[in-house]
XYZ file of N, CA, C and O in Angstrom:
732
model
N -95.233 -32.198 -55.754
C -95.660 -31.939 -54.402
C -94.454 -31.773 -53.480
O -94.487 -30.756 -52.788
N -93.425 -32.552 -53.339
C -91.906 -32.428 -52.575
C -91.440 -31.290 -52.919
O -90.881 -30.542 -52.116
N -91.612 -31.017 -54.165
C -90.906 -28.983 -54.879
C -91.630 -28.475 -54.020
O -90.913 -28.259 -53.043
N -92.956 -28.064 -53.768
C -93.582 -27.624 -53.054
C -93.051 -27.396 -51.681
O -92.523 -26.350 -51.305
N -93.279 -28.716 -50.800
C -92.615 -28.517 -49.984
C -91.297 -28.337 -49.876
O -91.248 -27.532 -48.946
N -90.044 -28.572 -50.246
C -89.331 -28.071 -50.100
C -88.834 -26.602 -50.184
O -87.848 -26.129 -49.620
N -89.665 -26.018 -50.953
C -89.830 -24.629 -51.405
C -90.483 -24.212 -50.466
O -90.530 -22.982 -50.497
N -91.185 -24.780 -49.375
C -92.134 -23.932 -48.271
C -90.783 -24.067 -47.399
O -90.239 -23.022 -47.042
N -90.259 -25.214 -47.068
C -89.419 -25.334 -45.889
C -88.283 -24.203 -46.010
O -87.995 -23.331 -45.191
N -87.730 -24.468 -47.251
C -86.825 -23.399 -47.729
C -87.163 -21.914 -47.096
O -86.626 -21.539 -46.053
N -88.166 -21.052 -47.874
C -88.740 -20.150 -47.231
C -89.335 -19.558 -45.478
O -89.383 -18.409 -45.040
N -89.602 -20.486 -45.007
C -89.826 -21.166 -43.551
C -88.512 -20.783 -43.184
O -88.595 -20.293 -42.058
N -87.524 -20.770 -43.521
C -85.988 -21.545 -42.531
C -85.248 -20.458 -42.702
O -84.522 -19.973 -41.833
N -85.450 -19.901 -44.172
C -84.854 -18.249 -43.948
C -85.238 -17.129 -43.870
O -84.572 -16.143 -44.185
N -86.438 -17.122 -43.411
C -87.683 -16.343 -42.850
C -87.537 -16.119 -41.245
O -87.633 -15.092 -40.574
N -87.235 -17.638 -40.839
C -87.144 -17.770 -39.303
C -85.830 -17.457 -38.614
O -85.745 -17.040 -37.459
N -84.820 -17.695 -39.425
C -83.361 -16.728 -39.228
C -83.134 -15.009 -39.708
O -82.223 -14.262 -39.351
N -84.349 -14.688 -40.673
C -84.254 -13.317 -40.807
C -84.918 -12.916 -39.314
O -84.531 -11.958 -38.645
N -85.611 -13.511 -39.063
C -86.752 -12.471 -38.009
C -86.701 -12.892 -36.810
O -87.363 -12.409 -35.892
N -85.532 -14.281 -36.661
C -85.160 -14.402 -35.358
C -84.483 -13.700 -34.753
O -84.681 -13.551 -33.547
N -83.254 -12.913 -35.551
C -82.139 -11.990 -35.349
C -83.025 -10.462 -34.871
O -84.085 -9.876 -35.093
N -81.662 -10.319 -34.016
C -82.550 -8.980 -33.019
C -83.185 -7.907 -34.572
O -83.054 -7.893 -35.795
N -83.954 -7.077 -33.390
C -84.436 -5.870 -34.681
C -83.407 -4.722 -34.959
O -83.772 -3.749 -35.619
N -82.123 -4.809 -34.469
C -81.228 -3.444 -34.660
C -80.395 -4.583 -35.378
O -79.563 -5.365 -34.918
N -80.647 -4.500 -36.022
C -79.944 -5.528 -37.286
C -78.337 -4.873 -37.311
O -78.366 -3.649 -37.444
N -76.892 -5.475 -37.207
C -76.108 -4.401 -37.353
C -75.405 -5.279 -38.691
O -75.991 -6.111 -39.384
N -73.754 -4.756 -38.842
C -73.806 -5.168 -40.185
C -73.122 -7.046 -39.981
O -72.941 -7.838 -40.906
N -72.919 -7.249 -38.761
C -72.363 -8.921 -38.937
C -73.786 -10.017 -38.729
O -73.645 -11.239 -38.766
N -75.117 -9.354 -38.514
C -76.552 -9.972 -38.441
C -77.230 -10.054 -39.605
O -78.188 -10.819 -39.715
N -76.727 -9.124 -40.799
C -77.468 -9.095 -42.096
C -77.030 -10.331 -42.985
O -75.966 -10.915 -42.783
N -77.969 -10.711 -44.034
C -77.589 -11.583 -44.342
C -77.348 -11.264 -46.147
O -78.468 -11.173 -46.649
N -76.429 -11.109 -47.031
C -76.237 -10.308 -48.073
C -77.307 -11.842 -49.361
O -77.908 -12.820 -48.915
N -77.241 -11.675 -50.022
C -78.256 -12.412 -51.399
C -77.062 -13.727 -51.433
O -77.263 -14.903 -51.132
N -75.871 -13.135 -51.869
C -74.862 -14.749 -52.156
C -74.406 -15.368 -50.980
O -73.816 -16.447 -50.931
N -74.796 -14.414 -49.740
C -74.657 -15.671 -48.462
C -75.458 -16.511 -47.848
O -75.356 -17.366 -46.968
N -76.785 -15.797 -48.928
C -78.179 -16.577 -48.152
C -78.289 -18.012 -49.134
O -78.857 -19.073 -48.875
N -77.368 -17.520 -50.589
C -77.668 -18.679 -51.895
C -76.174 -19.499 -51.453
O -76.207 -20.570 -52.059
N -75.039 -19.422 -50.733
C -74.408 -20.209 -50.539
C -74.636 -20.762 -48.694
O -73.740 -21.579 -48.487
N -75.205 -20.639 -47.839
C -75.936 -21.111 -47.081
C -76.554 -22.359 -47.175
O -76.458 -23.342 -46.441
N -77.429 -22.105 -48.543
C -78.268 -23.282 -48.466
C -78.303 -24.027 -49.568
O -79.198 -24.683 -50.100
N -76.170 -23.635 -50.064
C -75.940 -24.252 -50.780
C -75.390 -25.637 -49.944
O -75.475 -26.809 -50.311
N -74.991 -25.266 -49.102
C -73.904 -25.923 -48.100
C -74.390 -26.805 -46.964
O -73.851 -27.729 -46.354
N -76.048 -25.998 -46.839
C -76.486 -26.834 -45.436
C -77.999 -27.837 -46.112
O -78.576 -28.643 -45.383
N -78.352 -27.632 -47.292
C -79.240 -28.774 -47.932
C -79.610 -29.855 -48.043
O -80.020 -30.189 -49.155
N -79.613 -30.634 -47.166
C -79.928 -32.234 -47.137
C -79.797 -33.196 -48.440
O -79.151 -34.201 -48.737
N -80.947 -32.181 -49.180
C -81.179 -32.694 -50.679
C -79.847 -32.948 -51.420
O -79.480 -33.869 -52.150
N -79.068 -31.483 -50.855
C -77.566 -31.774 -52.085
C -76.770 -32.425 -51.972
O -76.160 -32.921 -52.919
N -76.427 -32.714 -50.260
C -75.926 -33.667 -49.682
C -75.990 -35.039 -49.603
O -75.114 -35.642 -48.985
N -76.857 -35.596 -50.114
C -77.494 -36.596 -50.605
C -77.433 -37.167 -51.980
O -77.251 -38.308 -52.406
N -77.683 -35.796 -52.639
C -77.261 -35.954 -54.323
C -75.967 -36.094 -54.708
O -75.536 -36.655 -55.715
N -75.117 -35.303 -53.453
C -73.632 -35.764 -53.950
C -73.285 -36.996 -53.847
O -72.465 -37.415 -54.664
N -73.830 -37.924 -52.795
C -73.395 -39.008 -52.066
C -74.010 -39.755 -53.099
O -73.547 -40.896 -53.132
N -74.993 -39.516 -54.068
C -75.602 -40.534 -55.188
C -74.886 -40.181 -56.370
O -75.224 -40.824 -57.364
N -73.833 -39.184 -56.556
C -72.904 -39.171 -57.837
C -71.489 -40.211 -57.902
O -70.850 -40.929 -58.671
N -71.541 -39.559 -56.067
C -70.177 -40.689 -55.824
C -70.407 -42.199 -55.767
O -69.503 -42.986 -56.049
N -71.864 -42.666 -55.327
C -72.177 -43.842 -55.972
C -71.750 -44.661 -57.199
O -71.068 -45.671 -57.374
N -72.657 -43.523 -58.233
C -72.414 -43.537 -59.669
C -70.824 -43.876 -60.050
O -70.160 -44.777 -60.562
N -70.686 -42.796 -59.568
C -69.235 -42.980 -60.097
C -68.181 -44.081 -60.110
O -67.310 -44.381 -60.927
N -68.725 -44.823 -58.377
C -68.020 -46.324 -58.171
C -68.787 -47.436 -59.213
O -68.225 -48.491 -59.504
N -69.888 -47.145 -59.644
C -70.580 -47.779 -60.324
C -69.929 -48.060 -61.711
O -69.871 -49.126 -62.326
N -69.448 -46.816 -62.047
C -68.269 -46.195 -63.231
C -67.090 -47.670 -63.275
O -66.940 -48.654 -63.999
N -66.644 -47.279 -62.435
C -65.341 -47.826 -61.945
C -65.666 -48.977 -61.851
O -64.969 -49.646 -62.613
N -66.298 -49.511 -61.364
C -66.965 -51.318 -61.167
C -67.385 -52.127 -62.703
O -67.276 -53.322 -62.981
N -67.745 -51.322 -63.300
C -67.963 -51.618 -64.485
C -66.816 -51.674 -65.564
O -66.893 -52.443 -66.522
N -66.025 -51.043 -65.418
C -64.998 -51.741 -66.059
C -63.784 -52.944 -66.015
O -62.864 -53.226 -66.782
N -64.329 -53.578 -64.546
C -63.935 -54.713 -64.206
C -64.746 -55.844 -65.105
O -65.952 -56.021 -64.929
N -64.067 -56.514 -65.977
C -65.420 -57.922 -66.235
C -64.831 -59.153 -64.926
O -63.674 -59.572 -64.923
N -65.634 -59.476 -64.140
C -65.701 -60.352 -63.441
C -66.605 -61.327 -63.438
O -67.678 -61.222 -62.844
N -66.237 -62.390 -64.120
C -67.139 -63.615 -64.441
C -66.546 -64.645 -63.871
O -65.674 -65.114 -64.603
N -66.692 -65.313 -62.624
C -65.590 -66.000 -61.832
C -66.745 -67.425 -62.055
O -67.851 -67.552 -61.530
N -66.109 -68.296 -62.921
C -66.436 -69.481 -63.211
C -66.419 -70.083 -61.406
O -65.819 -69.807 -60.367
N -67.488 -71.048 -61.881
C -68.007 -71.931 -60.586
C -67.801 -73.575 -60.540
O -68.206 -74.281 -61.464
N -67.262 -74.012 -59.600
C -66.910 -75.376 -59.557
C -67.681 -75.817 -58.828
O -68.048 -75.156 -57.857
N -68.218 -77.221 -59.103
C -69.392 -77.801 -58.475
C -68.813 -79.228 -57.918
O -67.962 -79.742 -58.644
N -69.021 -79.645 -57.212
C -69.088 -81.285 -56.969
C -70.161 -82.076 -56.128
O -70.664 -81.719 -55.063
N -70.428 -83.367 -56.926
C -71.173 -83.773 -56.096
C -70.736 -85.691 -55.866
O -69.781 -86.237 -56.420
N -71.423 -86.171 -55.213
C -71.336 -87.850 -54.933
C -72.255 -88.127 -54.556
O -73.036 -87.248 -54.194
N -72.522 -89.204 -54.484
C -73.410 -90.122 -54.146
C -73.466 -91.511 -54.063
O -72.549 -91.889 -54.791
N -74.070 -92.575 -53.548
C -74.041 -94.472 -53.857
C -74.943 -94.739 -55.462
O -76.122 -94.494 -55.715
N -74.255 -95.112 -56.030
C -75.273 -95.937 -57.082
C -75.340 -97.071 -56.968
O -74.278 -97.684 -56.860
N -76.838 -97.944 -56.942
C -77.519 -98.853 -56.394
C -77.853 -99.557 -57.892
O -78.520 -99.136 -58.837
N -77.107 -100.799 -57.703
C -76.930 -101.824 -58.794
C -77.153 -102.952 -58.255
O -77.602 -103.283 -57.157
N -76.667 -103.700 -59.455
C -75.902 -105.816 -58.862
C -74.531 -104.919 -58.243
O -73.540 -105.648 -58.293
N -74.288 -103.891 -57.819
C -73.385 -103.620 -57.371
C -73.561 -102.130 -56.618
O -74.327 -101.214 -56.917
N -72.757 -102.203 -55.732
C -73.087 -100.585 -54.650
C -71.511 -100.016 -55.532
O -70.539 -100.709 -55.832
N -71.725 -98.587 -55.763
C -70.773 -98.119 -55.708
C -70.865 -96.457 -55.840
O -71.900 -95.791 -55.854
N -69.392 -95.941 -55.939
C -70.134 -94.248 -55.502
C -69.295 -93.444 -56.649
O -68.139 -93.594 -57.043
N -70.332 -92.524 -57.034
C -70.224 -91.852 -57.908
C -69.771 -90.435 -58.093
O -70.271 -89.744 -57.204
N -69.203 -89.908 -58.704
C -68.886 -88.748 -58.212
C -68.461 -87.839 -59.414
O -67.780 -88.136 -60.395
N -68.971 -86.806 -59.116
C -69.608 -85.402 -60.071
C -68.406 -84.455 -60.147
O -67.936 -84.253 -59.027
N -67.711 -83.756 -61.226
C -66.897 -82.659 -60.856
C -67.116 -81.833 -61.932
O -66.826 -82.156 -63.084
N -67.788 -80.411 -61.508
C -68.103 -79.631 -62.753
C -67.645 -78.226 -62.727
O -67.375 -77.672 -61.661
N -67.549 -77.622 -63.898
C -66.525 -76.283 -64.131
C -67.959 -75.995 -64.847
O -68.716 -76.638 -65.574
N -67.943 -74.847 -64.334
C -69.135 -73.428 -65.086
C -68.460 -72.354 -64.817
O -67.737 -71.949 -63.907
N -69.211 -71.653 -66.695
C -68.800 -70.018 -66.467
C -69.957 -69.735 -66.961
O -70.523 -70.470 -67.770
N -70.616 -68.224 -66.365
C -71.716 -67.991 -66.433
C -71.574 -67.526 -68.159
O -70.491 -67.249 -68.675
N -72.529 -67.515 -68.687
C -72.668 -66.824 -70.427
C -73.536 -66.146 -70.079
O -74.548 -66.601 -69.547
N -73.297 -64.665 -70.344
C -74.402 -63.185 -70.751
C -74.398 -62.608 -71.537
O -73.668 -61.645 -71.772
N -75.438 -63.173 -72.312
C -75.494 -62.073 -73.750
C -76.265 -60.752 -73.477
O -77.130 -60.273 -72.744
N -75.391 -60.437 -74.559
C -75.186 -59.174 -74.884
C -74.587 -57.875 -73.541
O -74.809 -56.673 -73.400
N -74.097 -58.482 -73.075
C -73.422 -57.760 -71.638
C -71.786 -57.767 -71.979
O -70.934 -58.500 -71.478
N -71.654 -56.976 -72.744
C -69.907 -56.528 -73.395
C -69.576 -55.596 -72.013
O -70.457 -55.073 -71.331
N -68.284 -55.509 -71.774
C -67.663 -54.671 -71.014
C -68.325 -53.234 -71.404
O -68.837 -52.356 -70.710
N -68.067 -53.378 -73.020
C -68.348 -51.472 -73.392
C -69.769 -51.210 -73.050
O -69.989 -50.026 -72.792
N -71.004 -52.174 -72.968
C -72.180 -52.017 -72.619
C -72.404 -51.723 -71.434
O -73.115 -50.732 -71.268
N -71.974 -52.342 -70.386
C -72.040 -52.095 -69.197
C -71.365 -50.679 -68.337
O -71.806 -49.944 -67.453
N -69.970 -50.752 -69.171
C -69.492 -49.033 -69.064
C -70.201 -48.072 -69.324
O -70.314 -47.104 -68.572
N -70.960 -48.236 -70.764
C -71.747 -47.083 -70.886
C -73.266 -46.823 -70.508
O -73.881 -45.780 -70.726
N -73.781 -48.036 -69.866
C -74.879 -48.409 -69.126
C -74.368 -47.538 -67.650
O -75.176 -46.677 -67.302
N -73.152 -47.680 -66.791
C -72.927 -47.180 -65.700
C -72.454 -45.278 -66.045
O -72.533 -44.391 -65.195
N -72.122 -45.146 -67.076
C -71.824 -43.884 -67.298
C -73.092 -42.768 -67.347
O -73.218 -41.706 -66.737
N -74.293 -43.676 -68.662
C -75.093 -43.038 -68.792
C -76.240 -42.865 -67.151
O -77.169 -42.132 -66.813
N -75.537 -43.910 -66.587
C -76.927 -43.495 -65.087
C -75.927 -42.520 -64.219
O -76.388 -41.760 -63.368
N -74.655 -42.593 -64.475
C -74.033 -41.762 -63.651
C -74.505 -39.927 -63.943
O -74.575 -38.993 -63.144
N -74.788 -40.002 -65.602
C -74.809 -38.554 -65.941
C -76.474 -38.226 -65.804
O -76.950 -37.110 -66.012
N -77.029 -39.071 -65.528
C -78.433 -38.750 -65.105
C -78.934 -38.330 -63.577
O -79.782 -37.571 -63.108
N -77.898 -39.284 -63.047
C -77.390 -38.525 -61.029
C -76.705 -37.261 -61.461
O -77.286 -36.222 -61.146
N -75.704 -37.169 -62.049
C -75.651 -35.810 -62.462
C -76.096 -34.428 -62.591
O -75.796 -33.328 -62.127
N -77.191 -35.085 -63.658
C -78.497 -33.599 -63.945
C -79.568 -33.967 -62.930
O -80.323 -33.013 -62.743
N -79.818 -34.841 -62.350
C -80.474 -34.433 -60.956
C -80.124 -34.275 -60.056
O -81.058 -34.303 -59.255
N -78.873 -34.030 -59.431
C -78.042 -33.286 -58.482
C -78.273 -31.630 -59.019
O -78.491 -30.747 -58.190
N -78.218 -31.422 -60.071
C -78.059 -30.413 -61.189
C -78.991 -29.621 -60.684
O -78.787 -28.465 -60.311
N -80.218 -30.299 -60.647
C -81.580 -30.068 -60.828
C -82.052 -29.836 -59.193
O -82.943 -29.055 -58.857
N -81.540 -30.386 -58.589
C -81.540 -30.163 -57.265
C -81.174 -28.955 -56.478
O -81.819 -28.256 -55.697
N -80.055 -28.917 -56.876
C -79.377 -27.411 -56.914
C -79.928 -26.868 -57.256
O -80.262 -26.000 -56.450
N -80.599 -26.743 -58.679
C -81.432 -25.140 -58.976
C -82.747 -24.982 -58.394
O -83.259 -23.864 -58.333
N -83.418 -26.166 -57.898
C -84.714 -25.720 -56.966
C -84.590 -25.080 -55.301
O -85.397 -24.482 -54.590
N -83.354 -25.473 -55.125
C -82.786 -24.931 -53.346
C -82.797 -23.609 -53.962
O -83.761 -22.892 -53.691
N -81.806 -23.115 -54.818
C -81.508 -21.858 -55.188
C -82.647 -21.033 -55.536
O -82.816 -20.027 -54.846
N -83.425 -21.260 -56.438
C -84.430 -20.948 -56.094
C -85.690 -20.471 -55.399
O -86.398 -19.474 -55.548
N -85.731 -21.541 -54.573
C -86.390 -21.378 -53.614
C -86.033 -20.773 -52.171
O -86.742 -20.688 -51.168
N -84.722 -20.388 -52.386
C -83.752 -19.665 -51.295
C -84.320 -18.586 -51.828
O -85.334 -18.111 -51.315
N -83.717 -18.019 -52.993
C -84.294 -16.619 -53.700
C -85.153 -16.136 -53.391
O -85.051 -15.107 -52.723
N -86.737 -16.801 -53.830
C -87.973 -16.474 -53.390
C -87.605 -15.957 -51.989
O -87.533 -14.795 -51.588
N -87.403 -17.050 -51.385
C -87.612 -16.849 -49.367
C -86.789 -15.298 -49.602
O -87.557 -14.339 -49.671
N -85.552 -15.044 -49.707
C -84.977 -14.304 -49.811
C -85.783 -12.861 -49.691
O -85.939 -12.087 -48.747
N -86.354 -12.842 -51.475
C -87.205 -11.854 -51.908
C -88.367 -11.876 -50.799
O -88.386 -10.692 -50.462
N -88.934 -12.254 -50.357
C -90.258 -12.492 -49.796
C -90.227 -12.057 -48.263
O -91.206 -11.568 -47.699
N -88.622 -12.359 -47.462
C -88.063 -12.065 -46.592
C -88.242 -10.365 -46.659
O -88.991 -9.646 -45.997
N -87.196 -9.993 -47.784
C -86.823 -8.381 -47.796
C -88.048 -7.864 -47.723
O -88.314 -7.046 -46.842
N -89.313 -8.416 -48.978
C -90.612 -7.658 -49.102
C -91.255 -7.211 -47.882
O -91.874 -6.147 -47.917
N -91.167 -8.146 -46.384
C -91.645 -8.219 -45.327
C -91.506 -7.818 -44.559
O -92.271 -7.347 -43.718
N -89.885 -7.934 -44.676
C -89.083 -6.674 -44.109
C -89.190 -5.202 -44.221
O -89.034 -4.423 -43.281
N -89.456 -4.896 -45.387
C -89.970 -3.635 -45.757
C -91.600 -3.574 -45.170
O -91.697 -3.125 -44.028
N -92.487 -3.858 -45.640
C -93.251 -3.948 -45.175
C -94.118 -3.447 -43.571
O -95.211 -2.906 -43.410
N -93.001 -3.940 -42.501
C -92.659 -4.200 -41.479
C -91.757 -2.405 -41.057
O -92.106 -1.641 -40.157
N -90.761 -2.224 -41.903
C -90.564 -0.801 -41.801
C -91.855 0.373 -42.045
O -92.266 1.296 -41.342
N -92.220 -0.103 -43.261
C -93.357 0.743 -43.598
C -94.833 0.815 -42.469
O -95.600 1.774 -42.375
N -94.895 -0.159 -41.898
C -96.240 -0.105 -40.475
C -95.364 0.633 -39.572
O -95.649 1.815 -39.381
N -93.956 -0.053 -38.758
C -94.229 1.007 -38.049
C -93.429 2.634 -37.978
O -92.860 3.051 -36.969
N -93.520 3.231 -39.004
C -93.742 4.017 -39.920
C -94.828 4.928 -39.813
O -94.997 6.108 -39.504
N -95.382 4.128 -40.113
C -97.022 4.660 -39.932
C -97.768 4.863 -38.693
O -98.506 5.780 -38.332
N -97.172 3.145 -37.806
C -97.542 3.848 -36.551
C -97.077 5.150 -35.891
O -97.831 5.777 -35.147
N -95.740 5.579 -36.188
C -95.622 6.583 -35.637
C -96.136 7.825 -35.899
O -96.406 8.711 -35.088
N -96.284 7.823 -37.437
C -97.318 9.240 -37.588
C -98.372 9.053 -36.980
O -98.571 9.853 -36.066
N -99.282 8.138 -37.176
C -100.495 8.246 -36.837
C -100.642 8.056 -35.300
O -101.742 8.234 -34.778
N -99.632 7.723 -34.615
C -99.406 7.964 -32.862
C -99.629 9.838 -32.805
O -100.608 10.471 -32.408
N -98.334 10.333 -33.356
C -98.183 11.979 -33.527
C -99.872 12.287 -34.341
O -100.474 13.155 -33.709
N -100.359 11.963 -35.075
C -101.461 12.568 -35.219
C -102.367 12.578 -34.157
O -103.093 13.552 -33.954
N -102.383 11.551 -33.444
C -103.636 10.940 -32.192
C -103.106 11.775 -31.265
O -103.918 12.303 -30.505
N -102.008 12.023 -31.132
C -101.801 13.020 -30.163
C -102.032 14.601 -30.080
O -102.362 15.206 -29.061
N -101.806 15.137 -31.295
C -102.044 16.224 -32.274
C -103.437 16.487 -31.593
O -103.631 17.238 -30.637
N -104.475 15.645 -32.335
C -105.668 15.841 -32.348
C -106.539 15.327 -30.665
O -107.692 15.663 -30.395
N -105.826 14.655 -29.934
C -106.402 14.772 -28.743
C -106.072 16.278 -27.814
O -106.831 16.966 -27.132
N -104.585 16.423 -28.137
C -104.829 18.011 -27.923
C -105.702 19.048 -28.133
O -106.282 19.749 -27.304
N -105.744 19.075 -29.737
C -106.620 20.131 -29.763
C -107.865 19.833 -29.281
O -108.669 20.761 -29.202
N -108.289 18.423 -28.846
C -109.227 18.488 -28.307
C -109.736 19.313 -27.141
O -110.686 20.064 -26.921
N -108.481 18.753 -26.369
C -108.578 19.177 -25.162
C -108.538 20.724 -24.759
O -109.078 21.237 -23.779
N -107.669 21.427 -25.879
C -107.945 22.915 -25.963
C -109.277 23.722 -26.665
O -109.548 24.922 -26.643
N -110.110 22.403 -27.392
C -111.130 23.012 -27.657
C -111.446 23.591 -29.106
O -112.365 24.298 -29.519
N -109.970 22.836 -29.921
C -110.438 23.576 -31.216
C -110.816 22.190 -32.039
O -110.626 22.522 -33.209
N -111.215 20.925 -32.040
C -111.882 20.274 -32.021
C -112.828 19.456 -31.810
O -112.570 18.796 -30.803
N -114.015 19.115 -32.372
C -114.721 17.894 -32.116
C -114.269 16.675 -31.546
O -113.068 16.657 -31.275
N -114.994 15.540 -31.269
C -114.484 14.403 -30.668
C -114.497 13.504 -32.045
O -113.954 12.399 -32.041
N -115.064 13.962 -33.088
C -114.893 12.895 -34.082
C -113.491 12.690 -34.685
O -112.892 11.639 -34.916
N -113.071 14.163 -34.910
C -111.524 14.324 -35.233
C -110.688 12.880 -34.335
O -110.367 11.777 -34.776
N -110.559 13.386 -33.150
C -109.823 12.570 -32.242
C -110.314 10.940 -32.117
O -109.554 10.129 -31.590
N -111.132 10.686 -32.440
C -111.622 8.978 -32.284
C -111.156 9.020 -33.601
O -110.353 8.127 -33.871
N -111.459 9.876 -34.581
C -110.428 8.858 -35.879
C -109.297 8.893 -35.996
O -108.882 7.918 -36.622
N -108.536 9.582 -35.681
C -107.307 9.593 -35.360
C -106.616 8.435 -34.164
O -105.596 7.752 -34.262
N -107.291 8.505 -33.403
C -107.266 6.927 -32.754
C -107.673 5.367 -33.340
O -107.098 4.309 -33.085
N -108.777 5.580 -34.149
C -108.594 4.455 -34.475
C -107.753 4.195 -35.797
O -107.626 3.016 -36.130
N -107.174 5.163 -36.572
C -105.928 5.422 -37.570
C -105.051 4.595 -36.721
O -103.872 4.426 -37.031
């Protein structure tokens, strides 16, 4: 459902910069195929985001080959209550034990999530691109499109005119000329 939308917004955003730009399009207003796919290579939220979760990874990388097991010292006291008062007192050294948590496990525990931010940065990238494309294609189609009506309006203006003439000179009916108007 997010492909989705992002693929609408995508389309949406370079739809609304094709057809915001005046209609005498000149050549520093056009927008060529690898400037529209590095555009939204550059201005993507999504990728921008995905990078910032590789460079995560990557400290994640780096953190992991530290073993840091910083033993803990404890103390405690208290009165012990006898045929005699007296005070007692606690002094203890701990180091945490984790099995099965080897340096090389944890390296390759942080490597393998790093290369999985990876291919979904990866993956990220190819749905913008994508979905730039489409917009792209869908843009030009519309664009054309858009040439081709008024196109048409103009013949069929020159026909309506054509044929209200000859109306008016008499070598036509009125049906001629109302269809030509509503053409």
């Amino acid at each position: 459902m997010r492909h989705l939308l992002r693929k609408k917004r995508a389309i949406f955003c370079l739809a609304m910069a094709w057809f915001i730009m005046p209609s005498m399009a000149s050549a520093e207003t056009t927008i060529s195929f690898d400037r529209a796919l590095r555009m939204a290579s550059a201005n993507a939220p999504e990728l921008r985001a995905a990078q910032s979760n590789i460079a995560v990874a990557k400290a994640q990388v780096d953190a992991s080959d530290d073993w840091r097991s910083n033993p803990t010292l404890s103390l405690a006291s208290g009165p012990r209550f006898g045929d005699t008062t007296s005070i007692d007192v606690m002094v203890g050294l701990e180091m945490p034990i984790v099995f099965g948590a080897t340096l090389d496990g944890q390296t390759a525990v942080a490597s393998a999530a790093q290369l999985v931010v990876q291919a979904e940065s990866e993956h990220q990238k190819q749905v913008i691109l994508v979905a730039t494309a489409q917009a792209f294609a869908n843009t030009l189609y519309w664009q054309y499109r858009v040439g081709l009506a008024t196109a048409n309006l103009g013949l069929v203006t020159e026909i309506e005119a054509v044929a209200a003439a000859r109306k008016a000179a008499g070598d036509s009916g009125a049906l001629e000329s109302s269809i030509a108007l509503l053409a």
